[in-house]
XYZ file of C-alpha atoms in Angstrom:
570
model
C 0.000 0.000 0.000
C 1.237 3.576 -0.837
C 1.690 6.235 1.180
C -1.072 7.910 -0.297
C -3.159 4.898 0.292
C -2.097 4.727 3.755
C -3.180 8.400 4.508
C -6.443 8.446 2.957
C -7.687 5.139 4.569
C -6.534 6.422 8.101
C -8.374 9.427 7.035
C -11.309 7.847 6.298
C -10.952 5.451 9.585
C -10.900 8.894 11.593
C -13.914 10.397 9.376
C -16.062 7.419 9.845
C -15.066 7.381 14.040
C -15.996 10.934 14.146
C -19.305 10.206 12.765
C -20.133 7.478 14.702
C -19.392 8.826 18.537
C -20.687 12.073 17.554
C -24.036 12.373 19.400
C -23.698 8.715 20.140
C -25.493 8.965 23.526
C -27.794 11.723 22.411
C -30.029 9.958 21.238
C -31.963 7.149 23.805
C -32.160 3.542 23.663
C -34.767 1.959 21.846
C -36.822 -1.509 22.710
C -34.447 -3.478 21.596
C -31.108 -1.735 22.650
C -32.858 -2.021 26.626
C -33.772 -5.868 25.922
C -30.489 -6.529 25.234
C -28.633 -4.783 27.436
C -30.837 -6.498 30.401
C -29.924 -9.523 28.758
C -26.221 -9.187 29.075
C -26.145 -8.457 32.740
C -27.192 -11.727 33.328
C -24.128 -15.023 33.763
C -22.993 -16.349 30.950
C -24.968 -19.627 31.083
C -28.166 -17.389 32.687
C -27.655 -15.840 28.951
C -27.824 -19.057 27.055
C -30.501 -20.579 28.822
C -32.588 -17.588 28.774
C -31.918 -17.800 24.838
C -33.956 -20.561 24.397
C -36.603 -20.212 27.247
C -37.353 -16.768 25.924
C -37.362 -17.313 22.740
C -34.881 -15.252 21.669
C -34.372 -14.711 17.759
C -30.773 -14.347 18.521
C -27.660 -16.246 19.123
C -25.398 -15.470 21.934
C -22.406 -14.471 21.121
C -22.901 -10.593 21.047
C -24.807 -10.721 24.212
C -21.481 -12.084 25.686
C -19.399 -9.478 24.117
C -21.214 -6.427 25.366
C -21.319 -8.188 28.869
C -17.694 -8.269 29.161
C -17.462 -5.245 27.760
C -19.841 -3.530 30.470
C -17.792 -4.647 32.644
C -14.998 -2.686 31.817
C -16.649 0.739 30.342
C -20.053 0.813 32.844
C -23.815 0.911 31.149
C -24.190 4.444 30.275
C -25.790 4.956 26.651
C -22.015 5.791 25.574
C -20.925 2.671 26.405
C -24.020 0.158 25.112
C -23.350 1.727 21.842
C -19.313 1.859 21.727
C -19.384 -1.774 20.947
C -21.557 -0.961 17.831
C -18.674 1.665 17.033
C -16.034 -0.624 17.443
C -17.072 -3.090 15.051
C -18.650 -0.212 12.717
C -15.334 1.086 12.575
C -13.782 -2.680 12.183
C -15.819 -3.068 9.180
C -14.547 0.244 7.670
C -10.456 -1.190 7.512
C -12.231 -5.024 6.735
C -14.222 -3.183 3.140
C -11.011 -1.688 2.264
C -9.452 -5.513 1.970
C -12.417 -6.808 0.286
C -11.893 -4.669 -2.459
C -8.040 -4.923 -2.406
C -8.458 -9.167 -2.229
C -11.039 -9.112 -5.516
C -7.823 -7.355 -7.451
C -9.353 -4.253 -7.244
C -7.663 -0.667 -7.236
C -6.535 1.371 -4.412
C -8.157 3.948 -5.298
C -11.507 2.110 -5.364
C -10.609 0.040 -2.308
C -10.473 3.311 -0.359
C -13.263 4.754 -1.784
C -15.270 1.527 -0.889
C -13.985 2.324 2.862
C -15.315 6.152 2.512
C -19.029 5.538 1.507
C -19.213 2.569 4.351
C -17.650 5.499 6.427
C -20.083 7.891 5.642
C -22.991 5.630 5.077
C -26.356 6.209 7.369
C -27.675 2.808 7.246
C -24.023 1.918 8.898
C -23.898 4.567 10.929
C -27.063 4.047 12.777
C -26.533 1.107 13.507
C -22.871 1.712 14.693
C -25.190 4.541 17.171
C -27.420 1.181 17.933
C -26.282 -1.279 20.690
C -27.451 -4.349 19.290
C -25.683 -7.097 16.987
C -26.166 -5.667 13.584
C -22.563 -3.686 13.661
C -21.000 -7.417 15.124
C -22.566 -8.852 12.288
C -21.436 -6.686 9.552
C -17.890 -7.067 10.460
C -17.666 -10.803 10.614
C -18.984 -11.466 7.761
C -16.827 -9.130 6.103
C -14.362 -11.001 7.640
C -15.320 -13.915 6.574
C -14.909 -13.125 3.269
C -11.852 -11.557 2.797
C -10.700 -14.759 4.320
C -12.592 -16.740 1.844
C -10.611 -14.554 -1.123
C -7.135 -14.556 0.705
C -7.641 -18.276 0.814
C -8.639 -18.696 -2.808
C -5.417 -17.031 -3.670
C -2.997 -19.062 -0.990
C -5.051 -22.014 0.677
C -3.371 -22.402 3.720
C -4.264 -24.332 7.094
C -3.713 -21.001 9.070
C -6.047 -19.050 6.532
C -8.974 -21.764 6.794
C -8.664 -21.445 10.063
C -9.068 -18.317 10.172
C -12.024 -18.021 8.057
C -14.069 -21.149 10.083
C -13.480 -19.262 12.759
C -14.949 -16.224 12.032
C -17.520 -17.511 10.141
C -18.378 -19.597 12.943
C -18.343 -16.235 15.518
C -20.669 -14.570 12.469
C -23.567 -17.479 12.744
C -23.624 -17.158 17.066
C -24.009 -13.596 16.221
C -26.701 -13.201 13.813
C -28.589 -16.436 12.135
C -28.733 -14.584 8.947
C -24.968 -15.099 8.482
C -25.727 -18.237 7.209
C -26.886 -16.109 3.873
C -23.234 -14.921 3.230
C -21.715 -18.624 3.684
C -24.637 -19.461 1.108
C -23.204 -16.857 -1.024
C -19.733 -17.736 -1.098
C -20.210 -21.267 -1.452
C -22.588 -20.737 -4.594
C -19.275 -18.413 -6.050
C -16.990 -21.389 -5.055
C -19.376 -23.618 -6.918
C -19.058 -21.200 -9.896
C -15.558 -20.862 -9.878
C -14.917 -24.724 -10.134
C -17.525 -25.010 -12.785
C -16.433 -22.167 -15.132
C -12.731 -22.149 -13.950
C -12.111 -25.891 -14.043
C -9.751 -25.658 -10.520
C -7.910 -28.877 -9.714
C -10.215 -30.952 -7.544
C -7.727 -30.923 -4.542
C -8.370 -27.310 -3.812
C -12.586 -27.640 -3.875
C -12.499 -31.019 -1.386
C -10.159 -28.414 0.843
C -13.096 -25.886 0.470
C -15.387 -28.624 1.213
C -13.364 -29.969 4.437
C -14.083 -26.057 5.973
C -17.194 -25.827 5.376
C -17.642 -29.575 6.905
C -15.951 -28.340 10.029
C -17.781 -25.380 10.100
C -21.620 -27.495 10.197
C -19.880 -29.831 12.791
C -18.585 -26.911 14.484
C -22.272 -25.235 14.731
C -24.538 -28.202 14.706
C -24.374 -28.814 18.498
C -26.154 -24.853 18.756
C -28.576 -25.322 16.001
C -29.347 -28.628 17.665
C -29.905 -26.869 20.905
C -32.218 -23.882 19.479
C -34.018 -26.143 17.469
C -37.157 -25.309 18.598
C -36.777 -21.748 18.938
C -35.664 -21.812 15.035
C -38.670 -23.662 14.112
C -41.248 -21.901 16.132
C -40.218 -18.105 15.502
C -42.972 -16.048 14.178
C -41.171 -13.196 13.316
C -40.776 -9.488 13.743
C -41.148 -7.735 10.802
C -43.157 -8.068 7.755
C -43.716 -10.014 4.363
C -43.366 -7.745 1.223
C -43.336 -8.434 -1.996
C -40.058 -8.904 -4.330
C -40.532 -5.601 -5.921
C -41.047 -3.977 -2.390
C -38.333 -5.850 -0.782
C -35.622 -4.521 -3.535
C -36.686 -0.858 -2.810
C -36.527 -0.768 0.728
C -33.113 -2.932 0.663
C -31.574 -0.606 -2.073
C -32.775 2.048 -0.400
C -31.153 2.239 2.452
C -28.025 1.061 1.744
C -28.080 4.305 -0.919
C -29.339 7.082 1.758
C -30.094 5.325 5.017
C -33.282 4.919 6.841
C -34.307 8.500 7.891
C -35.893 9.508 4.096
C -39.652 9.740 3.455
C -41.154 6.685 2.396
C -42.112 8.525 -0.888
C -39.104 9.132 -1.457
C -37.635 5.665 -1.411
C -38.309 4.076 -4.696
C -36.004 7.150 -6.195
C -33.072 6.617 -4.498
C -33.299 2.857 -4.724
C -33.374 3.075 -8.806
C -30.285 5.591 -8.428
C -28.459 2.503 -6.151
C -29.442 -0.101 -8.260
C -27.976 1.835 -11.570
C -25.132 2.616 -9.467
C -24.161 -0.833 -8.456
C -24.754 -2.142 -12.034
C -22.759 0.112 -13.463
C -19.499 -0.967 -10.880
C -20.777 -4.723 -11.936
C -20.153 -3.991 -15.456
C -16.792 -1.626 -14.506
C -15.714 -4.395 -12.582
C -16.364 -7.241 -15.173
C -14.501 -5.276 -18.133
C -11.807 -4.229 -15.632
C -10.966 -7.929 -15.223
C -11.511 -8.686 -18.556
C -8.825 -5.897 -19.699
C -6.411 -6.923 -16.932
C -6.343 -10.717 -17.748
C -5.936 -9.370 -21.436
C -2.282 -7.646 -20.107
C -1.266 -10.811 -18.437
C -2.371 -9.775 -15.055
C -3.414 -12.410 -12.473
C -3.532 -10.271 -9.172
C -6.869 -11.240 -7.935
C -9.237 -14.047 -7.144
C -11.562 -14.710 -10.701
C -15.111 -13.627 -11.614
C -15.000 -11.031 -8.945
C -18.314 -9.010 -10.151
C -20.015 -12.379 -9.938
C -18.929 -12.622 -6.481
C -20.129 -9.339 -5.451
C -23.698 -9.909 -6.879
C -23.919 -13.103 -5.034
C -22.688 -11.480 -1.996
C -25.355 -8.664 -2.139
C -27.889 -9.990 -3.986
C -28.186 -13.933 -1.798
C -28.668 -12.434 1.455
C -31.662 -10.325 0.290
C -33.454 -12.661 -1.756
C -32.766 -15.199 0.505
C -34.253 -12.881 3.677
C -37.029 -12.138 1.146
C -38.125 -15.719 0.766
C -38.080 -16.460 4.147
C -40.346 -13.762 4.425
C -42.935 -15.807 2.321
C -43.702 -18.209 5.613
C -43.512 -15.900 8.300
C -42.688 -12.185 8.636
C -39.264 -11.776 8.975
C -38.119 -9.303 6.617
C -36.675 -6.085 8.199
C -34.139 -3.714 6.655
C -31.902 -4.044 9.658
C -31.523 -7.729 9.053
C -29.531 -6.701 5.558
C -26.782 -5.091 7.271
C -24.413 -7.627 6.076
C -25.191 -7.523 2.682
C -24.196 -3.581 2.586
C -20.454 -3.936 1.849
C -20.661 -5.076 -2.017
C -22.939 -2.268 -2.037
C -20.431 0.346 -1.710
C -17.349 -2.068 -3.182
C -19.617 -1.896 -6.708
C -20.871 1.769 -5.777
C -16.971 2.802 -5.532
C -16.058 0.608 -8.413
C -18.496 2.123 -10.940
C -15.949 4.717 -11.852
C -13.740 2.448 -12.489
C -13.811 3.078 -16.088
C -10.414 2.427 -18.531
C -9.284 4.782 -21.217
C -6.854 2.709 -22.999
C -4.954 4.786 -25.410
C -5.693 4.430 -29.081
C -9.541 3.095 -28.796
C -11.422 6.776 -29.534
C -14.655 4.641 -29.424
C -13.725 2.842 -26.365
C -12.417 6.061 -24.842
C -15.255 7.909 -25.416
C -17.867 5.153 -23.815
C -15.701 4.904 -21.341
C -15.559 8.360 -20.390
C -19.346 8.786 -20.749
C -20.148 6.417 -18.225
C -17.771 7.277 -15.820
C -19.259 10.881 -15.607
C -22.695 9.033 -15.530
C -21.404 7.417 -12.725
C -19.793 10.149 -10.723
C -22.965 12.029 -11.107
C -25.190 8.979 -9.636
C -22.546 8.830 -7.005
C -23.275 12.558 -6.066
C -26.614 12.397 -6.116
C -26.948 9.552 -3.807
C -23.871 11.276 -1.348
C -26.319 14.538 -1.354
C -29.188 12.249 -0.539
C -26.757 10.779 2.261
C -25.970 14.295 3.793
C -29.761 15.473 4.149
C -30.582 11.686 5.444
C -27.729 12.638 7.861
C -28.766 15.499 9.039
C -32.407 13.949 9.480
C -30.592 11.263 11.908
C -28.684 13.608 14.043
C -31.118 16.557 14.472
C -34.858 15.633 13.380
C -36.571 13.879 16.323
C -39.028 12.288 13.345
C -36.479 10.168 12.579
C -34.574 9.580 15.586
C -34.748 6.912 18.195
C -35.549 9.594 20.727
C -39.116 9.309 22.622
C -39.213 11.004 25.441
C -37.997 8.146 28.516
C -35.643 10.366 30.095
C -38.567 12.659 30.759
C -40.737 10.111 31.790
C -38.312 8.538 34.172
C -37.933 12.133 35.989
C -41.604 12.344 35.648
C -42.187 9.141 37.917
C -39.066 9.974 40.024
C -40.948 13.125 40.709
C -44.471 11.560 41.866
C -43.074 9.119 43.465
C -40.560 11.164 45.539
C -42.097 10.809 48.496
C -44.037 7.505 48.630
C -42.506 4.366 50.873
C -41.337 2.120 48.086
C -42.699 -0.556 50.146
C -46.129 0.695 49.744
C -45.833 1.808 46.106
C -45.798 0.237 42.250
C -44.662 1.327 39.117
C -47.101 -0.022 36.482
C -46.662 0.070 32.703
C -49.187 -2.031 30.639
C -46.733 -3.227 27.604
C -43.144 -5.003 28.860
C -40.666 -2.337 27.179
C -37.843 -2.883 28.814
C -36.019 0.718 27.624
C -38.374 2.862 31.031
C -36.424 0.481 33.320
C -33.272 1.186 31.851
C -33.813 5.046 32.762
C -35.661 5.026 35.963
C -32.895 3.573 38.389
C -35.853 4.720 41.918
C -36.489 2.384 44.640
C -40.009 1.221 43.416
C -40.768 -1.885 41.766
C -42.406 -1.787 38.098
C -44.331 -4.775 37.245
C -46.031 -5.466 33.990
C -49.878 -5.659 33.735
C -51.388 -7.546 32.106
C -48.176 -10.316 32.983
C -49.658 -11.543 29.535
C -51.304 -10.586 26.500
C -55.115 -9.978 26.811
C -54.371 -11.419 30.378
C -57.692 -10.307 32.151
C -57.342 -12.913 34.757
C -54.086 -12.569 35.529
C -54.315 -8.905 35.797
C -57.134 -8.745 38.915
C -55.123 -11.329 40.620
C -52.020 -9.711 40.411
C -54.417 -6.183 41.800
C -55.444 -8.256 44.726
C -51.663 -9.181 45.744
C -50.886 -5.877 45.626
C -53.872 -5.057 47.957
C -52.593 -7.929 50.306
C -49.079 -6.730 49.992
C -50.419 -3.332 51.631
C -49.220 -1.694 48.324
C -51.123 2.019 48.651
C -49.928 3.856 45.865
C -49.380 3.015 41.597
C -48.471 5.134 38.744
C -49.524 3.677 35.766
C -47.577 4.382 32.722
C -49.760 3.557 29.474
C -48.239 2.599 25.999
C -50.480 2.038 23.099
C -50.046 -2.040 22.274
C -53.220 -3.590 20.951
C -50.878 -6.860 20.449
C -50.689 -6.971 24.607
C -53.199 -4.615 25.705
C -56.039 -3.928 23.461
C -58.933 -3.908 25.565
C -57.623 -1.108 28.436
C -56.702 -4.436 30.591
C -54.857 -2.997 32.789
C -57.146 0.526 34.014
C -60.203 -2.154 34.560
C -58.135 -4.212 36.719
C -56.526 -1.243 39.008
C -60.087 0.493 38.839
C -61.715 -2.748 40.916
C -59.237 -1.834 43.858
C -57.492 1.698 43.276
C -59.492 4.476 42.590
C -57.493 7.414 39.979
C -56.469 10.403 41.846
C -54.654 12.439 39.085
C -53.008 11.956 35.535
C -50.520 13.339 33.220
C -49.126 13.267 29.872
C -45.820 12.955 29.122
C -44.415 13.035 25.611
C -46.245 9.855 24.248
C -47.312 8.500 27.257
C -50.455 9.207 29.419
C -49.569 8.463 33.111
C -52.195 8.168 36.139
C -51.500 7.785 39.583
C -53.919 5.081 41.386
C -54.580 5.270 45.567
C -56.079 3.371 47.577
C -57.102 3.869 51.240
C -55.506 2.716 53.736
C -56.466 -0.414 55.770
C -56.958 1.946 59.215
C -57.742 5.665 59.259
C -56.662 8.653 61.790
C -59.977 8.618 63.719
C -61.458 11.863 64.270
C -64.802 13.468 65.832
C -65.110 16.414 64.447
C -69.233 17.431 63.589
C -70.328 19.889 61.408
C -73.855 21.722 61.413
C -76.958 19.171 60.033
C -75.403 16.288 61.238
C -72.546 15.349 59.033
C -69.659 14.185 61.335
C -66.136 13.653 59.547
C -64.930 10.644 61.945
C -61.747 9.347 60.222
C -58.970 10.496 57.720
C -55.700 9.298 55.613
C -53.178 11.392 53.553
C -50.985 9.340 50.809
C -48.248 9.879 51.534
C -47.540 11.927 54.236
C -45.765 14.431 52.732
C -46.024 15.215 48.854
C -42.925 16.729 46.456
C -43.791 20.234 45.196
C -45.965 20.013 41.711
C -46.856 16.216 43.186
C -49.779 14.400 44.135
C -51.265 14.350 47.509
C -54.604 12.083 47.823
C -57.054 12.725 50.835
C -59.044 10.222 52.370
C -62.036 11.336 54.100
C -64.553 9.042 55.985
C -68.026 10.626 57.300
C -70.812 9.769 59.430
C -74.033 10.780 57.843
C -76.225 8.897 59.866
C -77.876 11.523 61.311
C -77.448 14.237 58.207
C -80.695 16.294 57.673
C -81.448 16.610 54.350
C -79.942 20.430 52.996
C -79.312 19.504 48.979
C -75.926 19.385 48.068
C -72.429 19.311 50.244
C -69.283 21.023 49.109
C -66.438 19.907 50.766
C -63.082 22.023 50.601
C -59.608 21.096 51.297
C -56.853 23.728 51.962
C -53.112 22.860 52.091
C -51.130 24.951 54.612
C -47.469 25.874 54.218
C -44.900 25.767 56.708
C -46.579 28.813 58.232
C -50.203 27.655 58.603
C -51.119 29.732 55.954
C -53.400 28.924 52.688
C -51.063 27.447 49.814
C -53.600 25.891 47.718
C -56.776 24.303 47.576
């Protein structure tokens, strides 16, 4: 590598880490970032086993990461998401030998590196603590490996490659769509290439030790595999190309409308470097030049184009197709995207020459259009809350930290009616949060976990309410706290309507104290004792009206006295 090389990669590697930790704990965590990062606290084997008992459409191995990693950096936002960065940034260097393994130029290599660098779809999930970063890098791993072996097939290289191949399947199950890719390229290579039959048994042994290597997991998770009903949708082919092209072009925060535009500028763009790539090769085996593994744009389309037809079709059963699960099919995006300008003038061919130049401007001008696209998607990420991950639980956490501030946890509940995990990452009170219903629709389930907080002595809920007709469609939860608690005051905060519940307590503060026509006030409770400024204070009153005489209708007034004894509100 030149020294030129060697300074605009490193450039590039401090672009893309700039991007990625800028704002990197601005934004909150999402569902899924919370889920997993109560997950990882758990022991290793806790994580396993709850794997499989939960259900969980994941492997394990990035859940083990990010808990030995929390136990170095701490769980603030910052560090959930560094481990996304890391590998983000891993993935960056790994793109750059992709495109230098398939005998491609420096020049393209490192512009391969840049638009990963600068890329939204990989940058929010580099800002996302979940797998999807992990994944992107091993399988980019995995196949550089596969081309450094094609060109020297060593023990040490084969190695190598089961081994990360083997880390990319425990991190994402979709990995198994980029070993599917490269093995249909082998297959292709043997076929049209005619290799000696000594190197494809060799490819044949790693892939043998990679099943044998697996099978005891996929044995294990079995039912879990079988039994998934997914978490995202079922489009249609035509559908499933836009959204896919899409955002590996501009990223995920662009109008929907807007989608099917930038996915027909992506597709011409990487069909253009398929072409560049193919006559490239062509040309260079035409000078005598043998400095790369062979049919290299055929590679590249089965590396982008398996994964998503393959995700696509297993859509067909079950809805399972989600633009997040493509993230490792995004590097030949931006190989061929970087590569499309990689357009030969040979001397002496005026015809050639002038094709040639033609389409590289036609490419350079597709390539602008989609980096302008990238920069307003950008911007949309960082700053426009309509596209952000942002929704409002830091607020809500200081919302119930506030009503609650002066209720014995003991006596108090903190009650959300949908189990998002992301409100018990934020709110680190005293109180214990409980779910209701503990299952979807669960009526049943709901009263009798009412009554045990009744026996429990619990006084006091807030209940925090989040739209989920798939758990809670029917209100569930307010009919079951209504039989026992009655509503004493409610809120909103951002998205979320929250109501604070009382109930009396078992024994009130007799009193004696009679008014005129009969009406004796005899007993008395205040929950809790003392109440946070801006909080809520409920009153229990109980009255005698045995002997009221009739007078029409009774207004009862309550005053709250400050420190003083003097009026404050009522």
């Amino acid at each position: 590598m030149s020294w030129r090389a060697r300074a605009a990669l490193l450039c590039t590697l401090l672009a893309g880490y700039g991007l990625r930790v800028w704002r990197l704990d601005f934004q909150e965590l999402r569902g899924d970032e919370a889920f997993g990062y109560f997950f990882s606290r758990s022991p290793y084997a806790r994580i396993v086993a709850d794997t499989l008992a939960l259900r969980e459409p994941h492997p394990v191995a990035s859940y083990f990461v990010q808990k030995a990693w929390l136990g170095l950096a701490g769980d603030s936002e910052f560090a959930l998401r560094y481990m996304g960065v890391f590998f983000s940034l891993a993935a960056i260097a790994l793109i750059y030998r992709l495109a230098r393994g398939a005998g491609l130029p420096n020049k393209v290599a490192v512009l391969s590196a840049a638009l990963l660098a600068i890329s939204p779809y990989a940058i929010w999930h580099s800002q996302d603590a979940r797998m999807y970063s992990m994944s992107l890098a091993l399988t980019l791993a995995s196949s550089v490996l596969v081309l450094a072996w094609l060109q020297r097939p060593g023990a040490a290289r084969g190695t190598a490659y089961v081994a990360m191949s083997l880390l990319a399947l425990h991190t994402h199950y979709f990995a198994v769509f980029i070993l599917l890719a490269q093995n249909l390229y082998m297959l292709a290579v043997v076929v049209v290439r005619r290799v000696r039959p000594g190197l494809w048994m060799r490819w044949i042994g790693l892939q043998a030790a990679l099943v044998a290597l697996y099978a005891p997991w996929l044995f294990t998770a079995r039912q879990l595999l079988l039994g998934y009903g997914g978490n995202g949708d079922s489009p249609a082919l035509g559908e499933a190309l836009l959204r896919a092209f899409s955002v590996f072009g501009v990223g995920e925060s662009t109008p929907a409308g807007q989608r099917a535009v930038w996915a027909v500028v992506a597709v011409a763009l990487a069909g253009m470097g398929v072409a560049a790539i193919t006559f490239y090769a062509r040309d260079r085996e035409r000078e005598g030049h043998a400095d790369g593994p062979p049919r290299m744009s055929l590679f590249f389309i089965l590396y982008l184009g398996v994964p998503i037809l393959a995700t696509w079709l297993g859509a067909m059963s079950r809805p399972i197709f989600d633009e997040r699960y493509l993230a490792a099919a995004a590097p030949p995006f931006f190989v061929l995207a970087a590569a499309a300008l990689l357009w030969v003038t040979p001397p002496g061919e005026t015809g050639h020459r002038r094709r040639a130049i033609a389409l590289r401007l036609g490419a350079v001008a597709l390539l602008a259009v989609l980096l302008g696209g990238s920069a307003v998607s950008l911007a949309r990420y960082y700053g426009d809350p309509a596209y952000s991950k942002t929704r409002g639980w830091r607020e809500l956490a200081e919302m119930l930290d506030h009503l609650s501030a002066c209720v014995p946890a003991d006596e108090a509940r903190l009650i959300q009616n949908y189990p998002d995990p992301t409100l018990w990452y934020y709110y680190r009170g005293p109180i214990r949060h409980l779910v209701l219903p503990p299952v979807a629709q669960g009526g049943d389930e709901a009263r009798a976990i009412v009554a045990s907080l009744v026996e429990d002595g619990v006084y006091w809920a807030a209940f925090v309410e989040q739209p989920a007709t798939n758990w809670d469609a029917h209100d569930v939860a307010q009919a079951a706290l209504a039989e026992r608690f009655t509503q004493a005051a409610a809120t909103q905060v951002e998205h979320w309507p929250v109501e604070v519940y009382v109930r009396p307590p078992d024994t009130l503060a007799p009193l004696g104290v009679a008014f005129e026509d009969g009406l004796v006030l005899t007993g008395f409770a205040v929950t809790p004792v003392r109440a946070a400024a801006g909080g809520t204070l409920a009153v229990h009153l109980q009255w005698d009206v045995a002997n009221l005489v009739e007078t029409g209708a009774l207004k009862v007034f309550l005053h709250l006295l400050d420190e003083e004894g003097r009026p404050a509100a009522q």
